[in-house]
PDB file of C-alpha atoms and ligand atoms in Angstrom:
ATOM      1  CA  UNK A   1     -18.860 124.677 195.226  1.00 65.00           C
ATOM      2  CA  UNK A   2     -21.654 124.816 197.678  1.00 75.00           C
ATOM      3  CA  UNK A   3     -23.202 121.829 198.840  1.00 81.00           C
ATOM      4  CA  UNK A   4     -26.381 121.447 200.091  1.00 82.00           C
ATOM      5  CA  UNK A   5     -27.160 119.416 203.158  1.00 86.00           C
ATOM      6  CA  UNK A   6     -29.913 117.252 203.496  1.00 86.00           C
ATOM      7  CA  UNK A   7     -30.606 115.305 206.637  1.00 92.00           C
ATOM      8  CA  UNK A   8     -30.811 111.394 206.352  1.00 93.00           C
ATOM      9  CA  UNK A   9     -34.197 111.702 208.190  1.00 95.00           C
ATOM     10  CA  UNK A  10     -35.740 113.882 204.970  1.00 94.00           C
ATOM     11  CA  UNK A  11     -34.291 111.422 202.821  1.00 95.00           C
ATOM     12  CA  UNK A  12     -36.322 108.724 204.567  1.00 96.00           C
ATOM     13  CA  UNK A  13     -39.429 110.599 204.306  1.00 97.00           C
ATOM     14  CA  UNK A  14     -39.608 111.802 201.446  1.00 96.00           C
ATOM     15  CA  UNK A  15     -38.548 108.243 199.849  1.00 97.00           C
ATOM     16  CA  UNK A  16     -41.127 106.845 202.054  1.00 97.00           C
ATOM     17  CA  UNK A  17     -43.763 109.146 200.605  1.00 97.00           C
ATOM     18  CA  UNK A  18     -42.811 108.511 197.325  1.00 97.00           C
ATOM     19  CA  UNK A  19     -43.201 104.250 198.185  1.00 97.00           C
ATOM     20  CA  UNK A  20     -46.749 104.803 199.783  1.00 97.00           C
ATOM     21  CA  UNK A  21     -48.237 107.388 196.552  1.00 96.00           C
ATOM     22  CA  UNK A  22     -47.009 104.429 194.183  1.00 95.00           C
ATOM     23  CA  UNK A  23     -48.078 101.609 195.923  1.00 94.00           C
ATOM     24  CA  UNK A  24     -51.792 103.065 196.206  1.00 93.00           C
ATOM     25  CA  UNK A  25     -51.275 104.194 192.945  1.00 89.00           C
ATOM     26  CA  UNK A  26     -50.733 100.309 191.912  1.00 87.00           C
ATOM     27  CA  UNK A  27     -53.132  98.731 193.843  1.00 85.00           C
ATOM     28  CA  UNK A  28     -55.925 100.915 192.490  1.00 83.00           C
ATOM     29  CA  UNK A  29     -55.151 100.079 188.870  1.00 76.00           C
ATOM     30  CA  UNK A  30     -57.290  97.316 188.650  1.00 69.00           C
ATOM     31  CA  UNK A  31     -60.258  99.223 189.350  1.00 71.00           C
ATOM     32  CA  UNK A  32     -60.166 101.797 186.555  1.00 73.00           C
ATOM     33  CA  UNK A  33     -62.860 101.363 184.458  1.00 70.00           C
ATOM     34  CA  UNK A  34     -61.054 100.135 181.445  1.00 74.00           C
ATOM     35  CA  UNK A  35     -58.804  97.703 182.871  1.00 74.00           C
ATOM     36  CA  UNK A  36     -61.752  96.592 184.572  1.00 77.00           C
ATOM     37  CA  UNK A  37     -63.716  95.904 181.517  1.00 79.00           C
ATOM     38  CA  UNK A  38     -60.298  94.116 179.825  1.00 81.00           C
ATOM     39  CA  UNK A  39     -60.127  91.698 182.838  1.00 80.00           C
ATOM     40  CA  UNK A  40     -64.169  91.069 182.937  1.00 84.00           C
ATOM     41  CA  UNK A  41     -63.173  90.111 179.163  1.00 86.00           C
ATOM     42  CA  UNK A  42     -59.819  87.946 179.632  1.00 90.00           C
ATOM     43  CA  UNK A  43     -62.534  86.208 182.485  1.00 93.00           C
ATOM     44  CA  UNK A  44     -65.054  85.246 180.389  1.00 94.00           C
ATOM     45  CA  UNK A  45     -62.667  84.100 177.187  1.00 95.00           C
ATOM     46  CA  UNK A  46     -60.675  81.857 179.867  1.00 95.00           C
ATOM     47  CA  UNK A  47     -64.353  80.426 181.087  1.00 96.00           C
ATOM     48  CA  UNK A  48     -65.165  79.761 177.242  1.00 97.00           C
ATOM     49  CA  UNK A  49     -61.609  78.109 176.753  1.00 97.00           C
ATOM     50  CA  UNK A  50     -62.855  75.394 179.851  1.00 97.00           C
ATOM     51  CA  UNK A  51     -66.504  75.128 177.546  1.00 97.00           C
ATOM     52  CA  UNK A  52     -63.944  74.347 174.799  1.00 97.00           C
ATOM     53  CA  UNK A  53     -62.399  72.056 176.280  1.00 96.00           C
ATOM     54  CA  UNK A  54     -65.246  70.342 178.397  1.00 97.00           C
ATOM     55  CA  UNK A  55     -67.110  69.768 175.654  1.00 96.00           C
ATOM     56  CA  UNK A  56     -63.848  67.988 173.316  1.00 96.00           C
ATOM     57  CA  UNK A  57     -64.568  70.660 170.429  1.00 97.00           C
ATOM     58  CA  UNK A  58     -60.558  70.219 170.098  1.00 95.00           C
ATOM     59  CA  UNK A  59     -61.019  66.611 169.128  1.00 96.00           C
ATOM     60  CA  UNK A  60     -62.865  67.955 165.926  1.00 95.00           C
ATOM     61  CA  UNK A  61     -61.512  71.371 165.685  1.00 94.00           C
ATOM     62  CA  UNK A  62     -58.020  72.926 165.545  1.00 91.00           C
ATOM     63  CA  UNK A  63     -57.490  76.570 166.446  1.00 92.00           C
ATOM     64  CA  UNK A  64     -53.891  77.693 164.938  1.00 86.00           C
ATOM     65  CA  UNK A  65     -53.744  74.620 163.158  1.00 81.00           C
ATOM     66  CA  UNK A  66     -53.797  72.121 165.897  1.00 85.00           C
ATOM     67  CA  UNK A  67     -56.544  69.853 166.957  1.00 87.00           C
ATOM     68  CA  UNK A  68     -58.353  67.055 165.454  1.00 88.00           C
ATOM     69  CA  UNK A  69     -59.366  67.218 161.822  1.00 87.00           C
ATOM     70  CA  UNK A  70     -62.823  66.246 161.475  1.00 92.00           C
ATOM     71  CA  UNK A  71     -63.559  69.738 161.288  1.00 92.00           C
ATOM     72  CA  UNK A  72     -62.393  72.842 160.101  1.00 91.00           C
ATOM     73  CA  UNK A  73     -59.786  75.441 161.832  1.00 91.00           C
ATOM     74  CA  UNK A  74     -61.837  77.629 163.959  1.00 95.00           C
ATOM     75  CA  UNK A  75     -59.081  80.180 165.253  1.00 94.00           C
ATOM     76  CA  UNK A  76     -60.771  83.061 162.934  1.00 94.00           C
ATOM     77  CA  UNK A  77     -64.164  81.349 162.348  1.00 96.00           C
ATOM     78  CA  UNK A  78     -65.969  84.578 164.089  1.00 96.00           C
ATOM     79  CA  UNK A  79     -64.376  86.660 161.233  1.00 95.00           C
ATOM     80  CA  UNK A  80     -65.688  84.846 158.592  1.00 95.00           C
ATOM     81  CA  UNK A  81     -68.102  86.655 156.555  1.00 95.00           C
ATOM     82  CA  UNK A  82     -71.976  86.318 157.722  1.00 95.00           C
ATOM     83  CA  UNK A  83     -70.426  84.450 160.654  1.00 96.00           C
ATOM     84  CA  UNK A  84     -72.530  86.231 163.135  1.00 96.00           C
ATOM     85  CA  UNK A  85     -73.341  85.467 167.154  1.00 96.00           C
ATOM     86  CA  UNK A  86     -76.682  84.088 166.475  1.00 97.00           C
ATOM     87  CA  UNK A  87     -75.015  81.862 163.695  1.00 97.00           C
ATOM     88  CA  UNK A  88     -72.258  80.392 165.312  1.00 97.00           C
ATOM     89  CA  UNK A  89     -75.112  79.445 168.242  1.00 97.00           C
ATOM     90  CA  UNK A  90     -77.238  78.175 165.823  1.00 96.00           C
ATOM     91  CA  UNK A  91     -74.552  76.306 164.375  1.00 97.00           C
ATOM     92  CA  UNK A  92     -73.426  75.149 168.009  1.00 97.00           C
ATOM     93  CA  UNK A  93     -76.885  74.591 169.735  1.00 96.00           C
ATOM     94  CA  UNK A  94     -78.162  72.417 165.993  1.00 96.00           C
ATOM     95  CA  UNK A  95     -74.840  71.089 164.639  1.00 95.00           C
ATOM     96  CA  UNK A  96     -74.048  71.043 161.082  1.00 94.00           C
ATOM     97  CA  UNK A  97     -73.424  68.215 158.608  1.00 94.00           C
ATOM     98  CA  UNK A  98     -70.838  65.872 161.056  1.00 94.00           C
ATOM     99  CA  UNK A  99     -70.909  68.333 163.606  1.00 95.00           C
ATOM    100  CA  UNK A 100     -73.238  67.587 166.480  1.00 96.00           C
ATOM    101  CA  UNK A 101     -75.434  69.192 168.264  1.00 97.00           C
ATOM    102  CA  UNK A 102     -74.081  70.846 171.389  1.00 97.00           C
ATOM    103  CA  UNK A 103     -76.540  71.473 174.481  1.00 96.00           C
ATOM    104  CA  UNK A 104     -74.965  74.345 176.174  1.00 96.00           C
ATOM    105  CA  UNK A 105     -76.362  76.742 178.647  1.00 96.00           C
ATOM    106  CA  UNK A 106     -76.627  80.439 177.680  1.00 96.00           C
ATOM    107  CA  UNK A 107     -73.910  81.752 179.633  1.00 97.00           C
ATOM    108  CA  UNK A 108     -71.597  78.999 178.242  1.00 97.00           C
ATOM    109  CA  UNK A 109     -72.286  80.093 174.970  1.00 97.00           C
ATOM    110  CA  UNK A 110     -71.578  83.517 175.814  1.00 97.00           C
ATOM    111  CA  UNK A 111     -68.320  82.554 177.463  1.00 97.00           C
ATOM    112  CA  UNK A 112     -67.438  80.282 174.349  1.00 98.00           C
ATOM    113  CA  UNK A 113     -68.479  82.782 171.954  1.00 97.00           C
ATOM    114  CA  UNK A 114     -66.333  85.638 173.606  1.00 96.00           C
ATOM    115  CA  UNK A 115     -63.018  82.679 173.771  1.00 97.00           C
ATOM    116  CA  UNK A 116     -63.529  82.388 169.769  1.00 97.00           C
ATOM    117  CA  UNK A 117     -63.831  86.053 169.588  1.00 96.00           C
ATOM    118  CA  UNK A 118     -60.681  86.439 171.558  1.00 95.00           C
ATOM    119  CA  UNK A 119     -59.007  84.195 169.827  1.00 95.00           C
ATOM    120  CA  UNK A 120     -59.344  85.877 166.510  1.00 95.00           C
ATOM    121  CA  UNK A 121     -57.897  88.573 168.024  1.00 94.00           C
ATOM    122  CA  UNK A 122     -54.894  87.075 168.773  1.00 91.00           C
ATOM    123  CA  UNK A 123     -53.979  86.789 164.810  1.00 88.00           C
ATOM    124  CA  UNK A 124     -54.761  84.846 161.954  1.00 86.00           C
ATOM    125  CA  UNK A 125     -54.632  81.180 161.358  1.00 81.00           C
ATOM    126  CA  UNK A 126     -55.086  79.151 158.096  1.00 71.00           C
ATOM    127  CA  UNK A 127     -52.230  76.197 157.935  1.00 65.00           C
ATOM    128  CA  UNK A 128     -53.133  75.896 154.130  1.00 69.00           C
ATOM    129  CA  UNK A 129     -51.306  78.929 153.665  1.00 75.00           C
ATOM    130  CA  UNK A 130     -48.187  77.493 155.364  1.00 73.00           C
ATOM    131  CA  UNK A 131     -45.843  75.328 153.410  1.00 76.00           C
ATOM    132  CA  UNK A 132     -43.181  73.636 155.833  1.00 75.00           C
ATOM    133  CA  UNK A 133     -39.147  73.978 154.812  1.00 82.00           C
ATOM    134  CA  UNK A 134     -36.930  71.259 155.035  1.00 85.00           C
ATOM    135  CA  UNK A 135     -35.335  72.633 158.602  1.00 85.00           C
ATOM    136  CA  UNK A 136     -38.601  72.605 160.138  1.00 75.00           C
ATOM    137  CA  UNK A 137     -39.732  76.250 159.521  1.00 79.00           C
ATOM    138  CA  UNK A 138     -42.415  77.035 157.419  1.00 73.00           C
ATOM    139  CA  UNK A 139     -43.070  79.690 154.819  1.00 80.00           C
ATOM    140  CA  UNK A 140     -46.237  81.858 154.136  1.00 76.00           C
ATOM    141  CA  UNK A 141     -47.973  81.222 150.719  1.00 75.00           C
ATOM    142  CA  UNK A 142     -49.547  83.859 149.006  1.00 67.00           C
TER     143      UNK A 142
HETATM  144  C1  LIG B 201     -67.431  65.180 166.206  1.00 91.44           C
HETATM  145  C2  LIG B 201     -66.595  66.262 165.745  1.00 91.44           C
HETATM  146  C3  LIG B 201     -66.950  67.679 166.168  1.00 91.44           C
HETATM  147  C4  LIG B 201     -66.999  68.175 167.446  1.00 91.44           C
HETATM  148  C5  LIG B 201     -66.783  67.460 168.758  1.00 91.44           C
HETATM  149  C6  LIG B 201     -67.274  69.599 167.297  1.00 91.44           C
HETATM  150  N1  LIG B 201     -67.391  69.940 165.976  1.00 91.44           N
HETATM  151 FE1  LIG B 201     -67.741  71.777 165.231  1.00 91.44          FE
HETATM  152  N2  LIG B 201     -67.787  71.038 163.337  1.00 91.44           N
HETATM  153  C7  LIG B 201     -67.511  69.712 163.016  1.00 91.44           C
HETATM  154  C8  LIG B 201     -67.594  69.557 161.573  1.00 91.44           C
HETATM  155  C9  LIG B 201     -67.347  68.268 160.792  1.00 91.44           C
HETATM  156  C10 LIG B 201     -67.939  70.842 161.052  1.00 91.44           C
HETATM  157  C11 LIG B 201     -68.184  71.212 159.584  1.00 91.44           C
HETATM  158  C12 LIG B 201     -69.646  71.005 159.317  1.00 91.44           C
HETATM  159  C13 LIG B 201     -70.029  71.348 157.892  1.00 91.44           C
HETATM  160  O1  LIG B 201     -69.478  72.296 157.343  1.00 91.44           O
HETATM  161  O2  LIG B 201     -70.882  70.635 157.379  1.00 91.44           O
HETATM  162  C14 LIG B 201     -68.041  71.729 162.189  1.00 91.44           C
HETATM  163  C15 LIG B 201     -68.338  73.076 162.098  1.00 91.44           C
HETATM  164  C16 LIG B 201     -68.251  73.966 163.151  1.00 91.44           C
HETATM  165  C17 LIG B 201     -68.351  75.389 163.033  1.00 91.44           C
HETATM  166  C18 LIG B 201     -68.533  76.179 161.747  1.00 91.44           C
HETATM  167  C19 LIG B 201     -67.153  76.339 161.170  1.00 91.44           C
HETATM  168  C20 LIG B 201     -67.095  76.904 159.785  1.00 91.44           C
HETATM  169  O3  LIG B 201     -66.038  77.484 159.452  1.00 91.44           O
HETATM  170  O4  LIG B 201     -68.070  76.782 159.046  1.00 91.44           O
HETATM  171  C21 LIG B 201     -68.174  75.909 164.294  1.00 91.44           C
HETATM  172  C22 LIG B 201     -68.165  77.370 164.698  1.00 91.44           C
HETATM  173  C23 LIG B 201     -67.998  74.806 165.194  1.00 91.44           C
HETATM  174  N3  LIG B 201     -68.048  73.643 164.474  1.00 91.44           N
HETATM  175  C24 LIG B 201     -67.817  74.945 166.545  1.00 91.44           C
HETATM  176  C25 LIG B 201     -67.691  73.865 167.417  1.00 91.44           C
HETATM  177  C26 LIG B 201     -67.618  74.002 168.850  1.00 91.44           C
HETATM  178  C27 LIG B 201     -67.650  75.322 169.602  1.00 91.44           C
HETATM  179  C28 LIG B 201     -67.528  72.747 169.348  1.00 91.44           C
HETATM  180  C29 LIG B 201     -67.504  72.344 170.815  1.00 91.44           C
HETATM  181  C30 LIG B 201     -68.621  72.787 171.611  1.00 91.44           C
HETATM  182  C31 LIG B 201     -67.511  71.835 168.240  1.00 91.44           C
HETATM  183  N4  LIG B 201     -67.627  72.532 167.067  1.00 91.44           N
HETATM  184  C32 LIG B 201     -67.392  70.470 168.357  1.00 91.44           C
HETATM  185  C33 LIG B 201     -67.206  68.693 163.874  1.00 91.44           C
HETATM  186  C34 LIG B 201     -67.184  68.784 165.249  1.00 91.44           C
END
């Protein structure tokens, strides 16, 4: 059978032009447009998480369940019918009932609102439907 003879130095090069396409090929990923959007998002949900948590809505609030119980489980409260933007601010900026009044600025609220947004994307959350088992699982209710 015929072989075919390639010279270690073609090797090289072409292996080394195969490393430098991918690695520009991976640094530029970031900057596509859509990635670029996701991250601008993942940046502003992880600035509303430190709004969250600044301003001890945790103590009050539980998002999956956990939190303080003064208030209700907010992990899907932007889902909620009639739930809008302009309602949760009004909610957040007035307070309702035991909840008080928050004084945030604008781009806090837009960071805060985007973290509850994101957060409802991550699944759905309401520990009344849960019923724990005797080993320490639970099981979903209907
Ligand atoms: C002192 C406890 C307390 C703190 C702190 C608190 N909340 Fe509340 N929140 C409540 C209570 C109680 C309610 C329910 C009010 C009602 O229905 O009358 C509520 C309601 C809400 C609602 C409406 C929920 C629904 O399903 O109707 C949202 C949204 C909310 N709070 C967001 C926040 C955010 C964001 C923060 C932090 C900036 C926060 N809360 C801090 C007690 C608190």
């Amino acid at each position: 059978m015929p072989s075919v003879k390639v010279a270690p130095i073609t090797i090289f090069i072409m292996l080394s032009v195969l490393f430098l396409i991918y690695s520009v090929a991976i640094y530029l990923k970031p900057l596509r447009e859509k990635d670029h959007q996701k991250a601008t998002i993942q940046k502003q949900a992880a600035a509303g998480k430190d709004v969250w948590q600044k301003h001890n809505c945790h103590t009050c609030h539980q998002l999956y369940g956990l939190g303080g119980y003064l208030g209700p489980d907010v992990t899907n409260v932007t889902a909620k019918p009639g739930y809008s933007d302009a309602f949760l601010k009004a909610v957040i900026n007035n307070g309702m009932g035991l909840m008080p009044p928050f004084d945030l600025t604008n781009q806090e609220m837009e960071d805060l609102l985007v973290f509850l947004q994101s957060m409802n994307e991550t699944g759905t959350a309401n520990p009344q439907h849960y019923s724990p088992k005797i080993n320490g699982t639970f099981t979903l209710n209907d």
